[in-house]
Coordinates of C-alpha atoms in Angstrom, one line a residue:
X250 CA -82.6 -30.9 171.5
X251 CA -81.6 -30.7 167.8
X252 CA -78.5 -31.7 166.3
X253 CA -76.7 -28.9 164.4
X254 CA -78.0 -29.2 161.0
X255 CA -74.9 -30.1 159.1
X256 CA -74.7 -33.1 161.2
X257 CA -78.3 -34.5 160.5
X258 CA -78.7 -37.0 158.1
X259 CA -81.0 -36.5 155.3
X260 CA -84.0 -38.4 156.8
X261 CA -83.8 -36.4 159.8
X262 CA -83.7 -33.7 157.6
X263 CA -86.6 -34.5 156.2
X264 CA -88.4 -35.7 159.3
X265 CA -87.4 -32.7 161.3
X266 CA -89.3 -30.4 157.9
X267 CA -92.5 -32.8 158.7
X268 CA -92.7 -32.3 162.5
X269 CA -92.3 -28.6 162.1
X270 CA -95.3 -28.8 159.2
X271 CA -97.8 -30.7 161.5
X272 CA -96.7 -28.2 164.8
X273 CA -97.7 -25.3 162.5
X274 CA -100.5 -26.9 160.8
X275 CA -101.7 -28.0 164.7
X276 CA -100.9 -23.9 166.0
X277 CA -102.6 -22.5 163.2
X278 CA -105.9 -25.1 163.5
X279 CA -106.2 -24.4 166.9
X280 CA -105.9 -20.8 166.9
X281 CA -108.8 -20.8 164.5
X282 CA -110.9 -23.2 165.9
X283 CA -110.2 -22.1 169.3
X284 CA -112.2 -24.5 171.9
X285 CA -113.8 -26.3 168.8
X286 CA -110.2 -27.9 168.4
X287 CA -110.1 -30.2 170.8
X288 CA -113.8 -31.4 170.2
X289 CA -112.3 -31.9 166.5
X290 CA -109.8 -34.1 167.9
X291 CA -111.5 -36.2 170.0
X292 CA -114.0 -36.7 167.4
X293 CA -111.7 -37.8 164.6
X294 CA -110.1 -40.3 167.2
X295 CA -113.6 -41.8 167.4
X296 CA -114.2 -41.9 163.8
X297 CA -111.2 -44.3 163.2
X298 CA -112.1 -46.7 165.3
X299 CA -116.0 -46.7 164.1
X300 CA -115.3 -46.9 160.3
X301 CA -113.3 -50.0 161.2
X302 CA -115.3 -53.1 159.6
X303 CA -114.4 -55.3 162.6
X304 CA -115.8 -52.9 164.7
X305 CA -117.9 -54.6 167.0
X306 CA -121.4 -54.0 167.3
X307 CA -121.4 -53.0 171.0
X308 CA -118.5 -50.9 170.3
X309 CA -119.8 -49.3 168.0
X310 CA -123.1 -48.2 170.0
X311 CA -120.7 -46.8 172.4
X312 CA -118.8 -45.2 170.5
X313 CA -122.0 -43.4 168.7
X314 CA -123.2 -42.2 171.9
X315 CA -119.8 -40.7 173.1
X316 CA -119.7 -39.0 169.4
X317 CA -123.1 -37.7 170.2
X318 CA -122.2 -36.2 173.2
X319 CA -119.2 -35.0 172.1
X320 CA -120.9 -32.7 168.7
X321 CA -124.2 -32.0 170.0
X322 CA -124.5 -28.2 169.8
X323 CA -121.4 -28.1 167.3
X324 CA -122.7 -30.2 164.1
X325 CA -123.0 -27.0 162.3
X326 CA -119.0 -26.1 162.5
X327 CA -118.5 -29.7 162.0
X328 CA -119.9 -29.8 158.9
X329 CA -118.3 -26.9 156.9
X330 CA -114.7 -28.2 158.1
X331 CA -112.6 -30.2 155.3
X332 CA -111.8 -33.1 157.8
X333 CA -114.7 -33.0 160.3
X334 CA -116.8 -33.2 158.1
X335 CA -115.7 -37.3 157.7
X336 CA -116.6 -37.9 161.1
X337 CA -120.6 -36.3 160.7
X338 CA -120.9 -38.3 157.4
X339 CA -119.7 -41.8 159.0
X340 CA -121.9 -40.4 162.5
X341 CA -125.0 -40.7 160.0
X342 CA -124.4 -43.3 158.0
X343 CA -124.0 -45.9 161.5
X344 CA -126.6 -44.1 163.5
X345 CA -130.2 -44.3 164.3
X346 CA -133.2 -42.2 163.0
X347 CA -133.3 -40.2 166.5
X348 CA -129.6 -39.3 165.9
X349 CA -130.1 -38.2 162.2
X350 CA -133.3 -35.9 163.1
X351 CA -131.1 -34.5 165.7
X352 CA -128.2 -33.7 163.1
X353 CA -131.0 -32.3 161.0
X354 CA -132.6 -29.9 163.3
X355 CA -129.4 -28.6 163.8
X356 CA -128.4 -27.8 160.1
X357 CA -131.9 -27.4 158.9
X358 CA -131.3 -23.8 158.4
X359 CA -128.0 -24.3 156.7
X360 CA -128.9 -26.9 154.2
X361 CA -129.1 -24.6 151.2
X362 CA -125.5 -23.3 151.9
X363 CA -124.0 -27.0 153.1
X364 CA -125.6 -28.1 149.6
X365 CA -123.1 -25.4 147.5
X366 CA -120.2 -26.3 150.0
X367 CA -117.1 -28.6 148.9
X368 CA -117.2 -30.8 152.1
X369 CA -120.7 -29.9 153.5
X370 CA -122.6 -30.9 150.5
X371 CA -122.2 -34.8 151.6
X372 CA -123.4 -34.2 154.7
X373 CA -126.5 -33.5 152.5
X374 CA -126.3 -36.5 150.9
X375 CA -125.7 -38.8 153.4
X376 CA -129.0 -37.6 155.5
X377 CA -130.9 -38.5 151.7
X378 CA -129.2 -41.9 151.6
X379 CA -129.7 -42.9 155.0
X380 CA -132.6 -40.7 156.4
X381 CA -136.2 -42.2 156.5
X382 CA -138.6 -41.1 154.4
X383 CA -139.6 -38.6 156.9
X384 CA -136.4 -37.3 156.8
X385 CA -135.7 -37.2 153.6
X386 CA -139.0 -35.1 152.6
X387 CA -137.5 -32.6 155.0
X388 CA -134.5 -31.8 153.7
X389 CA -136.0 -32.0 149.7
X390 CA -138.4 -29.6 151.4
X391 CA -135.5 -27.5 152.2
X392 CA -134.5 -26.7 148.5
X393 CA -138.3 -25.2 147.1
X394 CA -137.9 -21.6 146.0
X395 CA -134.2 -22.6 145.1
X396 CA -133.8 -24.8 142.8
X397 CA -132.8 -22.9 139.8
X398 CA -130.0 -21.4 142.3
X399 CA -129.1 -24.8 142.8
X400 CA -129.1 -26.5 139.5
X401 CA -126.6 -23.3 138.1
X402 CA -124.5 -24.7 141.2
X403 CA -121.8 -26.6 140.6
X404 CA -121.8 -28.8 143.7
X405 CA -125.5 -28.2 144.8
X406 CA -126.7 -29.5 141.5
X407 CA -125.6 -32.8 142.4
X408 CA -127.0 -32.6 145.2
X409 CA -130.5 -31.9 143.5
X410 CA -130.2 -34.5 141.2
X411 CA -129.6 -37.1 143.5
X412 CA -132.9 -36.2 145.0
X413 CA -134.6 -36.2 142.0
X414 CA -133.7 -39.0 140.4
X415 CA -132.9 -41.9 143.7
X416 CA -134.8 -40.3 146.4
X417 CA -137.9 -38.4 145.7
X418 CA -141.6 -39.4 145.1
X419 CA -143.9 -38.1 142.8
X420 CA -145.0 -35.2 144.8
X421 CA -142.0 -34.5 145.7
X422 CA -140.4 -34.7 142.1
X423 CA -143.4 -32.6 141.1
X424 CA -142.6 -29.7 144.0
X425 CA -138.7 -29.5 142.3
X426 CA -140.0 -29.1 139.3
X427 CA -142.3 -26.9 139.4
X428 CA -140.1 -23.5 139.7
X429 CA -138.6 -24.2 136.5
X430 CA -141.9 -23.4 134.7
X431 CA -142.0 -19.6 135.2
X432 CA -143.5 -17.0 137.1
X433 CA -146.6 -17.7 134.8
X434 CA -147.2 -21.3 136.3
X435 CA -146.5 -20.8 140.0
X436 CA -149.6 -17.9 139.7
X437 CA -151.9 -20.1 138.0
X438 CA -151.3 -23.1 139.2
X439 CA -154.0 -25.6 139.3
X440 CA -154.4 -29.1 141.0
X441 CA -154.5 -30.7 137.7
X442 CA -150.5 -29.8 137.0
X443 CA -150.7 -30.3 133.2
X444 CA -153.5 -28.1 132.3
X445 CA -151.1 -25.5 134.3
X446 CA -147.9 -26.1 132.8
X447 CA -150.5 -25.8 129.0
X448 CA -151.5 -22.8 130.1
X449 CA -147.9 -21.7 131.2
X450 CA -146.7 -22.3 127.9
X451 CA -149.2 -21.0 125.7
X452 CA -150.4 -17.9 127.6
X453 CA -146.7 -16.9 129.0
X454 CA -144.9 -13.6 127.1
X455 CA -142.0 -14.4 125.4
X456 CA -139.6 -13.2 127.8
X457 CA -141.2 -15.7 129.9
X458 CA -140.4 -18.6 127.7
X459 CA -137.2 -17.2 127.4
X460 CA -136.7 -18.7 131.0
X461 CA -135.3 -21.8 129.8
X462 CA -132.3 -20.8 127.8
X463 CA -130.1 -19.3 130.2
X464 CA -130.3 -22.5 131.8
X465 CA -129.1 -24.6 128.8
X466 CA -125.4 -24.6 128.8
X467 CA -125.1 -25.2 133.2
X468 CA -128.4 -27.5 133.1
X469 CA -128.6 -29.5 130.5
X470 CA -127.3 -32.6 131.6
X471 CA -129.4 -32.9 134.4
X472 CA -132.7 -35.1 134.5
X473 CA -134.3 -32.3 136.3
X474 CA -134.4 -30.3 133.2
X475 CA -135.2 -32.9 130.8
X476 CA -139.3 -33.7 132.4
X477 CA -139.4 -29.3 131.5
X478 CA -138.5 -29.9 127.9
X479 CA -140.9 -32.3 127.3
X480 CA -143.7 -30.8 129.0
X481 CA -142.4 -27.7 126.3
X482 CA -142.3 -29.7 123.4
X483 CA -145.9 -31.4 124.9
X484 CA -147.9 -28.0 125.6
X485 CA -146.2 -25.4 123.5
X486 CA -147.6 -24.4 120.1
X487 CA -145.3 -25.0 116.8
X488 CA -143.9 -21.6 116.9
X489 CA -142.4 -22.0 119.8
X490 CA -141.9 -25.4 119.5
X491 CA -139.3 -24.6 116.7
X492 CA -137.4 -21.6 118.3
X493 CA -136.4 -24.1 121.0
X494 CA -135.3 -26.6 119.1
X495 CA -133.1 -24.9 117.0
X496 CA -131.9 -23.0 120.4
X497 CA -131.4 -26.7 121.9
X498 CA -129.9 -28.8 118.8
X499 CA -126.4 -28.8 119.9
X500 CA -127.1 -29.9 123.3
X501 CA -130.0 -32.6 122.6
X502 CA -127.1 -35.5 122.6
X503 CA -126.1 -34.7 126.0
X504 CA -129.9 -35.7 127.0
X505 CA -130.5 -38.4 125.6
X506 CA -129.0 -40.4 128.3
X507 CA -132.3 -40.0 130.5
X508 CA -135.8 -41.3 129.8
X509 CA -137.1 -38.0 129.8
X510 CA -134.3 -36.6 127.9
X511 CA -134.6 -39.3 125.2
X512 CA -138.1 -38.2 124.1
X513 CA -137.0 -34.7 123.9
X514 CA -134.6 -35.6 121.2
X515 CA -137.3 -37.5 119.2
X516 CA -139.3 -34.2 119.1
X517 CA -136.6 -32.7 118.2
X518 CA -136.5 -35.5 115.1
X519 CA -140.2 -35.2 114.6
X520 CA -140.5 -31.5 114.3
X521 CA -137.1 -30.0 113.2
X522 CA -136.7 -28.7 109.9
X523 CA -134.4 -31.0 108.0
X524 CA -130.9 -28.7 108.4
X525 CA -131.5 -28.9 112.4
X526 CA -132.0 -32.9 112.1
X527 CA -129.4 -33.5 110.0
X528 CA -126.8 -31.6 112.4
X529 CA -128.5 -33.3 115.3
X530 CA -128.5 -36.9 114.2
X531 CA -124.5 -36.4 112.8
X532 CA -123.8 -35.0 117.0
X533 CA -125.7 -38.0 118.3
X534 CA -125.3 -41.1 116.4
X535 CA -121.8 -42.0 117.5
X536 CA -122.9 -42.1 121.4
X537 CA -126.4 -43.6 120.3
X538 CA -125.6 -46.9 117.7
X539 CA -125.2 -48.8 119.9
X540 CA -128.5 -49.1 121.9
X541 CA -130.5 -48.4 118.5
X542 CA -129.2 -50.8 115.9
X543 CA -132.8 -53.1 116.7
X544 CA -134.9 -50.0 115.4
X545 CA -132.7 -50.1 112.2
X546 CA -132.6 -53.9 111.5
X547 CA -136.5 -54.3 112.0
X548 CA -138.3 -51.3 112.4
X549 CA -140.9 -51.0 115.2
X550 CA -140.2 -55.6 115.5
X551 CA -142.5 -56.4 118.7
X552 CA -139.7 -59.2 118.8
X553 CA -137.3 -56.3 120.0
X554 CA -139.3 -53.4 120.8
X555 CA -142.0 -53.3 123.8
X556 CA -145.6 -52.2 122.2
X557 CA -145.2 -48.7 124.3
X558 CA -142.3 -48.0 123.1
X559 CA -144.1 -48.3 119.1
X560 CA -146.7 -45.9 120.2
X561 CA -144.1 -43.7 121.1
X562 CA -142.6 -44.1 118.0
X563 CA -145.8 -43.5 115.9
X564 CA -146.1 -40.4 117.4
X565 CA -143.5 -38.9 114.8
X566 CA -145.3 -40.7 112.0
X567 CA -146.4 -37.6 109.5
X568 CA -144.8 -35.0 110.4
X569 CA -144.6 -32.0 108.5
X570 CA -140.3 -31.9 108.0
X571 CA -140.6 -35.3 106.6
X572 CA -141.3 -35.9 102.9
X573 CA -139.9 -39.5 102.5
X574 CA -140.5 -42.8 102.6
X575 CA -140.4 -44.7 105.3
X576 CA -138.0 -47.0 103.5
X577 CA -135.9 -44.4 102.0
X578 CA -135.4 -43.1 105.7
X579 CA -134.4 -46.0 107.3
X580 CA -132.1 -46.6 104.1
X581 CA -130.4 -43.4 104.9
X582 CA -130.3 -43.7 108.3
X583 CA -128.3 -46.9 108.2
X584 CA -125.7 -44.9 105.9
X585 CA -124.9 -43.3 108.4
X586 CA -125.2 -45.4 111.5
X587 CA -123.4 -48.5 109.4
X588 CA -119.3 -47.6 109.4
X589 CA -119.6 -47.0 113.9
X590 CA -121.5 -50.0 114.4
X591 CA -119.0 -52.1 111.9
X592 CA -116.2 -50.2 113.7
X593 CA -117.8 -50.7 116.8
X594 CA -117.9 -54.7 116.5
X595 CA -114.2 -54.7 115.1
X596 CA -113.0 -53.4 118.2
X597 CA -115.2 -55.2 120.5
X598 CA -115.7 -58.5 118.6
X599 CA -114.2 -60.9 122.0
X600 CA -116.3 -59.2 124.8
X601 CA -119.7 -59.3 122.6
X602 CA -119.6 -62.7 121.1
X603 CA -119.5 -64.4 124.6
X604 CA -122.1 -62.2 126.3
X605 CA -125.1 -63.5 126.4
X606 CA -126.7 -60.2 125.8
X607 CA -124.4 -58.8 123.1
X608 CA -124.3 -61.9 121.6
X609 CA -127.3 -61.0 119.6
X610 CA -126.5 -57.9 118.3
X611 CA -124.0 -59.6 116.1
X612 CA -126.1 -61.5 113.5
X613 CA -128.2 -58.2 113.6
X614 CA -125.4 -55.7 112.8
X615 CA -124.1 -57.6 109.9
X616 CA -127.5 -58.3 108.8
X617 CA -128.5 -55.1 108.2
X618 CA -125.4 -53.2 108.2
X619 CA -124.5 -51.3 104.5
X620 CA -120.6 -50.9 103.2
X621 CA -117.9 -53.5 104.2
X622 CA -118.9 -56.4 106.7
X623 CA -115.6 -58.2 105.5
X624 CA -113.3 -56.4 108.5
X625 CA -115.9 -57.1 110.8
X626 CA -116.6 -60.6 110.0
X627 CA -112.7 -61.3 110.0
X628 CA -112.7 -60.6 114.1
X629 CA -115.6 -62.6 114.3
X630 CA -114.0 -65.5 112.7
X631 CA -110.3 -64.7 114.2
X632 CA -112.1 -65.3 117.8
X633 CA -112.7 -69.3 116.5
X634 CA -109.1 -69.7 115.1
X635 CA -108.3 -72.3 117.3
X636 CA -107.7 -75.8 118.4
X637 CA -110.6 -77.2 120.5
X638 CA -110.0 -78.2 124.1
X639 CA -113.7 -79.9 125.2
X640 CA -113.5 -77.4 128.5
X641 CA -111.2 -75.0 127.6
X642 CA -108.0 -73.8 128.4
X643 CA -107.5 -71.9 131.9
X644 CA -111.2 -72.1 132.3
X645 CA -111.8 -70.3 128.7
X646 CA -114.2 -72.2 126.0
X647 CA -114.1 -72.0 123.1
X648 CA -116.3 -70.0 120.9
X649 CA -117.7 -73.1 119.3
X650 CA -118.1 -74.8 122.6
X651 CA -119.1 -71.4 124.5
X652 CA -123.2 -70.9 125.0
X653 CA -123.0 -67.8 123.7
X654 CA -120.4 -67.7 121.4
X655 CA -121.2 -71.4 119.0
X656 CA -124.5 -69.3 118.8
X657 CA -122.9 -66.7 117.3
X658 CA -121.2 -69.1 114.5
X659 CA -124.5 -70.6 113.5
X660 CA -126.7 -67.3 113.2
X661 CA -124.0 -65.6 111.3
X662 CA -123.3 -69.2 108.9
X663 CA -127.0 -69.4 108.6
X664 CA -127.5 -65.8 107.6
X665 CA -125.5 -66.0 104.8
X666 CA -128.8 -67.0 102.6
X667 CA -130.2 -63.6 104.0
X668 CA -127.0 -61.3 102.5
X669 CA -126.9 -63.7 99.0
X670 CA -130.6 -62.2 98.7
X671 CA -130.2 -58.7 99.7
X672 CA -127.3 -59.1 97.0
X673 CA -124.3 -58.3 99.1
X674 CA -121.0 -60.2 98.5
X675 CA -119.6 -61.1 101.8
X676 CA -120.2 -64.6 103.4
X677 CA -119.3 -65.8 106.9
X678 CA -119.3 -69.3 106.3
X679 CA -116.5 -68.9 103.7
X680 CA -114.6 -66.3 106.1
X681 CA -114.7 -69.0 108.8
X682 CA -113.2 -71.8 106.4
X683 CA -110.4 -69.8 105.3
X684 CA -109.7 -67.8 108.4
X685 CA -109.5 -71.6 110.8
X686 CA -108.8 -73.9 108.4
X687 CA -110.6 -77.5 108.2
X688 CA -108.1 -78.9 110.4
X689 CA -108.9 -76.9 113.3
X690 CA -112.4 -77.1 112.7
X691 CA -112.2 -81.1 113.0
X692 CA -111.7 -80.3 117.1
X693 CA -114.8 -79.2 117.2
X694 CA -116.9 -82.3 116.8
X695 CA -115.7 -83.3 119.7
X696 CA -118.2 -81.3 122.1
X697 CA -121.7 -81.0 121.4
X698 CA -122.1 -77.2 120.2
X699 CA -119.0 -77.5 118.1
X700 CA -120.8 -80.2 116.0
X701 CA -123.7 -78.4 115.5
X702 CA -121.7 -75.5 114.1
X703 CA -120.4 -77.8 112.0
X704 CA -123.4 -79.1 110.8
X705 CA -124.2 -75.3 109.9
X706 CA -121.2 -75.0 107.6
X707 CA -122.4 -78.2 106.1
X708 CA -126.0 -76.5 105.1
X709 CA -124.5 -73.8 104.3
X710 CA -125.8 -71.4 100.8
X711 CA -121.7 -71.5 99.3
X712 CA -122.3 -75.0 98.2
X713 CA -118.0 -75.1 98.1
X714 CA -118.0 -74.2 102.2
X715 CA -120.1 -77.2 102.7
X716 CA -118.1 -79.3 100.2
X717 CA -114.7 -78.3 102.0
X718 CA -115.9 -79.5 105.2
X719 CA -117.5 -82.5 103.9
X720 CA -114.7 -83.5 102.6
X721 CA -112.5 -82.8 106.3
X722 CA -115.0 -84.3 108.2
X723 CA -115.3 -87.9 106.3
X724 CA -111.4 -88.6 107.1
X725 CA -112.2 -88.8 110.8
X726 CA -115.9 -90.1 110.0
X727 CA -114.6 -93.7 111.7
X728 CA -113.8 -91.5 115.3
X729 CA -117.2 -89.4 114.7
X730 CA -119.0 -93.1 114.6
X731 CA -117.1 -94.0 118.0
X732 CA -118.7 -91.2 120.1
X733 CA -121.8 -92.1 121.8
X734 CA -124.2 -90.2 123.8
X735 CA -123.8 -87.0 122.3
X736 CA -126.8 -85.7 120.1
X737 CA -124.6 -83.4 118.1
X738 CA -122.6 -85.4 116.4
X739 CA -125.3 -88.0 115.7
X740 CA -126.9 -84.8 113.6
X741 CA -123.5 -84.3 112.0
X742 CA -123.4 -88.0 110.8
X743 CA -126.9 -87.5 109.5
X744 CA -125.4 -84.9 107.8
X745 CA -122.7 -86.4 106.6
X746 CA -124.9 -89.2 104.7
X747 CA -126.8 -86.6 102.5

């Protein structure tokens, strides 16, 4: 028995208030459980053993087949309980097609309400991860003549999405879809979908069209909703056309995430009135810059955009909002995008100069960027402030010895002939000098890409940049001569001797 309680210690305090949880926790599950208690039990003891990663493979076979034993009949109960509900979703993800089916037929009724459940909805979502494709058409099957229901769901929109976007096929993306077009559209629906959805729009009253607003604020996010839109913007005539987009302009940024959802905002672009694009592009820019600066730099450039994505471009060519030049457009739209991508390379200068991908977008940011590129080309040159190790320190190059980052140096030292003729004041090459100093930059003709950085800042437009380095570079001109095999600094002594 128990000690009086003024002679327990604390812990046993403390352990006799946990035993007395778990006994009441234990009474009250079984009492409403009843004989699915023990089943619950005996199942969980099961599931820690099979989600073990050194479980062995014939253990785990046996164990699958005892757990199928044990639940068939009972998946159902299983599967709106908080903590069974582990041991169906690790059942399906180790078992066999013949098991899943079985797990579906038993549910198949249910799936609509397990899909709005807190615990049941990843039952849902393990059978479309790890279901064949047979499988998996049956349970998408499941949600037609529901999917509005579902997408106004919290936790069955997820579910929805999923299927949409990493699951379904065509048809089967076509068959989600297609409630969300009206009562119109499922009455005179056609084999050929588009003429339908045409005809939808067009022909629908406008309390049909209305259909897609209530949606907006719980949907909008979702990819689902997006391919609607721009059927809508696609089909529907240019009334209508602008009573949605001035209905959808606050929400366009939060789909433009998706590739459905991205041409949605352009037709929003193309066909707004200039107050609605204007309060559009101000919501959007600062979560788009970053993926767009190409368009600004070089307009419709096969060097950075595909040729279908041009023709989608051209399609907003002429459109009756826009009475400016394309010039003057891009001129303004680089006002605006300019002080988030200079802020945006301030704060991320490191990570993007050694990323091969990033990399890039450097030169083309400050190239085309309008206001200040001094603050921004100060962290560039900060990252270079340094004496050169040939292999770096900890396993860290260099920027001027890094594949990426000595890149960097000579497109932005190079470019400075680019900003002298666009008539803007700033230069790299200069920033670099005074920011690292001709001593430091010495090091770098030790390594291969640090001399031909180097030889940049010798060639470069601010005739005193190249003359300060000159004259740094001809004190160790005796140890540059000494190196052999190394192409770059042969070019820098070539250099040199101009």
């Amino acid at each position: 028995g128990f000690k009086p309680n003024e002679k327990l210690t604390k812990e046993e305090l403390k352990k006799n208030r946990q035993q007395r949880k778990k006994d009441l926790k234990r009474s009250r599950q079984e009492a409403e459980r009843k004989d699915m208690f023990e089943i619950i039990n005996q199942s969980k003891h099961m599931w820690g053993d099979l989600r073990r990663k050194n479980c062995e493979k014939d253990l785990k076979k046996k164990l699958l087949r005892e757990l199928r034993d044990l639940i068939h009949g009972k998946v159902k109960q299983m599967a709106f309980a908080h903590d069974a509900v582990r041991v169906l979703q690790c059942y399906i993800q180790f078992s066999n097609h013949e098991q899943r089916q079985e797990v579906f037929e038993e549910l198949k009724d249910d799936i609509l309400s397990l899909s709005k459940s807190q615990y049941g909805r990843h039952v849902v979502k393990k059978l479309l991860m790890y279901g064949n494709k047979e499988l998996v058409a049956a349970v998408i099957n499941r949600f037609k003549g529901h999917v509005r229901q579902m997408l106004r769901h919290a936790a069955a929109s997820s579910i929805i999405e999923y299927a949409y976007n990493d699951k379904a096929v065509l048809a089967q993306r076509l068959m989600l879809t297609d409630e969300l077009y009206g009562n119109t559209y499922t009455v005179c629906k056609v084999n050929t979908h588009t003429k339908a959805r045409k005809y939808c729009f067009i022909s629908a009253p406008p309390e049909g069209r209305q259909t897609h607003r209530p949606l907006l604020e719980q949907v909008i996010k979702h990819s689902l909703v997006h391919k609607v839109f721009l059927d809508f913007f696609q089909c529907a005539p240019e009334k209508q056309r602008t009573e949605m987009i001035e209905s959808i302009r606050q929400s366009v940024v939060y789909m433009a995430h998706t590739h459905d959802g991205a041409r949605v905002a352009m037709n929003c672009l193309w066909h707004g009135t200039a107050k609605v694009c204007t309060r559009s592009t101000c919501n959007s820019f600062t979560c788009t810059y970053r993926s767009s600066h190409d368009m600004f730099k070089n307009p419709r450039d096969p060097a950075h955009l595909l040729p279908e994505i041009i023709k989608v471009l051209e399609q907003g060519d002429g459109n009756a909002h826009s009475k400016k030049d394309k010039a003057t457009r891009r001129k303004e739209l680089l006002e605006v995008v300019s002080p988030p991508l200079l802020e945006y390379l301030c704060n991320n200068a490191a990570a993007m100069a050694i990323d091969k991908a990033t990399s890039v977008t450097i030169s083309d940011i400050l190239a085309s960027a309008c206001g200040d590129l001094r603050p921004a080309m100060m962290a560039v040159a900060q990252l270079a402030n340094q004496e050169l190790v040939p292999g770096g320190i900890k396993g860290e190059l260099h920027m001027a010895e890094h594949p990426a980052g000595h890149l960097v140096l000579k497109w932005l030292i190079e470019q400075d002939v680019t900003l002298a003729e666009a008539g803007k004041e700033e230069r790299f090459g200069r920033i670099l000098v005074d920011t690292v100093g001709t001593n430091k930059m010495k090091s770098w003709a030790k390594v291969n890409r640090g001399a031909m950085v180097l030889c940049s800042l010798l060639n470069s437009c601010d005739k005193s940049v190249a003359a300060e380095v000159k004259a740094a570079l001809q004190s160790i001109r005796s140890e540059l001569s000494s190196i052999s095999n190394n192409k770059g600094v042969e070019i820098l002594l070539e250099n040199l001797n101009k």
